[in-house]
Amino acid sequence: MSSKISLTRYLVEQQRVDGHIPPELRLLIEVVARACKRISQAVNKGALGDVMGSAGSENVQGEVQKKLDIIANEVLIEANEWGGHLAAMASEEMDSIYVVPNRYPQGEYLLMFDPLDGSSNIDVNVSIGTIFSVLKKPEGEHGVQEKDFLQPGHRQVAAGYCVYGPQTTLVLTVGDGVAMFTLDREQGSFVLTEENVTIPEDTQEFAINMSNMRHWDEPVKRYIDECLAGKEGPRGKNFNMRWIASMVADVHRILTRGGVFMYPWDKREPEKAGKLRLMYEANPMSWLIEQAGGAATNGRQRILDIEPTQLHERVSVILGSKNEVERVTGYHSGL
């Protein structure tokens, strides 16, 4: 009988044998995983834990915060601020960066997170999750500043998410493929359940919010119209549509069986590049997708090459099975 490989053992072996991660990064990932276990416990309590419903406040984007949004944000800060691995954190739920207090040692890493992605689904018991991204702090004598976080996604040193669904699953990359870990509640630890995750290059599933169709740009309309035309249309095959309205759940499905996820720019807010956040959502998810053999663009360029100019910058997102993403991106280029 093969022994279960825990997250800790997996990371130690990555550090020891393959040399992919330094010990400080390994410890940081373990702390994030422990924080996700605490968030999972709060999510699982639901109405029994007085965590349902609105908190009566708004985040920096003007979105109504759920109680669990605030709880998850606090859990991640409290878990990570004292370990000595981080210089600062940034969250979708906070206006500006959170610098590690002087009473704790400062490390060389920067942590960004969406503490509870898909929180509109909390009250209806649909899968939600935590997304995180780790960068190296730029070298220099100055203290931590917001501009230190404004690095393109290809500079990430670790990224992942934890999805809270029928199982609690942690998905991780440190730049050497994608691994999935399932929370063993009896054992109290994440256990490796899949390694070297690969996304099929072709798919017959797409995920998009069809209610926004009238606001889309023409390349997106063209692509979806062709999918909807089915076997009799120019694509010559039938497509299924899936839409969970929780990015972490939609991306998890794509990593599991393929597909394409789209949250494109639309005409409702033409001054904004998109809806999703580049730093907290698009960059970590795009790196995971690419590490699994997929592709991720904003319709015109690779998401991981975008040079961010703001902490809460938004972006159009098209990611998933490589051939489909390249097709949509080609349509944006007039091909």
Tab-separated table of N, CA and C in Angstrom, residues 3 28 31 41 43 46 49 77 106 108 126 158 161-162 171 195 209 211 230 245 251 253 291 293 314:
chain	number	residue	atom	x	y	z
A	3	SER	N	2.197	4.944	0.554
A	3	SER	CA	1.977	5.902	1.631
A	3	SER	C	1.466	7.210	1.066
A	28	LEU	N	6.450	29.454	3.861
A	28	LEU	CA	5.376	30.395	3.533
A	28	LEU	C	4.177	29.658	2.943
A	31	VAL	N	2.251	27.872	5.604
A	31	VAL	CA	1.435	28.777	6.426
A	31	VAL	C	0.155	29.152	5.689
A	41	GLN	N	-12.804	25.502	7.513
A	41	GLN	CA	-13.615	25.184	8.687
A	41	GLN	C	-14.733	26.202	8.873
A	43	VAL	N	-16.071	28.096	6.502
A	43	VAL	CA	-17.022	27.909	5.405
A	43	VAL	C	-17.946	26.730	5.691
A	46	GLY	N	-20.990	27.231	8.019
A	46	GLY	CA	-22.133	27.897	7.408
A	46	GLY	C	-22.965	28.662	8.409
A	49	GLY	N	-22.200	28.835	12.165
A	49	GLY	CA	-21.078	29.610	12.678
A	49	GLY	C	-21.261	31.103	12.604
A	77	ILE	N	-4.048	37.245	7.074
A	77	ILE	CA	-3.094	38.222	7.622
A	77	ILE	C	-2.490	37.710	8.928
A	106	GLN	N	11.076	40.824	9.051
A	106	GLN	CA	10.605	40.931	7.672
A	106	GLN	C	11.363	39.966	6.782
A	108	GLU	N	11.634	38.151	2.594
A	108	GLU	CA	11.936	38.654	1.245
A	108	GLU	C	10.785	38.449	0.259
A	126	VAL	N	-22.507	27.044	-2.843
A	126	VAL	CA	-21.794	26.674	-4.065
A	126	VAL	C	-20.300	26.875	-3.823
A	158	ALA	N	5.446	31.423	-6.676
A	158	ALA	CA	4.476	30.407	-6.265
A	158	ALA	C	3.082	30.977	-6.477
A	161	TYR	N	-4.504	28.046	-5.431
A	161	TYR	CA	-5.811	28.357	-4.861
A	161	TYR	C	-6.260	27.175	-4.024
A	162	CYS	N	-7.215	27.444	-3.158
A	162	CYS	CA	-7.855	26.389	-2.373
A	162	CYS	C	-9.348	26.511	-2.638
A	171	VAL	N	-4.536	23.624	-4.868
A	171	VAL	CA	-3.863	23.464	-6.158
A	171	VAL	C	-2.684	24.427	-6.182
A	195	GLU	N	-0.529	14.786	-9.531
A	195	GLU	CA	0.690	15.503	-9.874
A	195	GLU	C	0.744	15.690	-11.382
A	209	ASN	N	-20.481	34.177	-18.844
A	209	ASN	CA	-21.779	34.663	-18.379
A	209	ASN	C	-22.585	35.149	-19.586
A	211	SER	N	-25.519	36.167	-19.942
A	211	SER	CA	-26.420	37.300	-19.774
A	211	SER	C	-25.772	38.612	-20.220
A	230	GLY	N	-22.900	24.719	-33.061
A	230	GLY	CA	-22.756	23.270	-32.919
A	230	GLY	C	-22.178	22.562	-34.129
A	245	ALA	N	-19.969	31.026	-11.806
A	245	ALA	CA	-19.894	32.386	-11.245
A	245	ALA	C	-18.975	32.426	-10.032
A	251	VAL	N	-12.189	27.512	-12.896
A	251	VAL	CA	-10.818	27.152	-13.262
A	251	VAL	C	-10.483	25.743	-12.783
A	253	ARG	N	-12.501	23.244	-12.590
A	253	ARG	CA	-13.095	22.311	-13.560
A	253	ARG	C	-12.206	22.207	-14.802
A	291	GLN	N	1.150	26.351	-16.608
A	291	GLN	CA	1.957	25.256	-16.082
A	291	GLN	C	1.316	23.899	-16.374
A	293	GLY	N	-0.184	23.337	-19.244
A	293	GLY	CA	-0.208	23.175	-20.692
A	293	GLY	C	-1.263	23.994	-21.402
A	314	ARG	N	-7.637	45.921	-13.208
A	314	ARG	CA	-8.538	44.907	-13.765
A	314	ARG	C	-8.063	44.483	-15.145
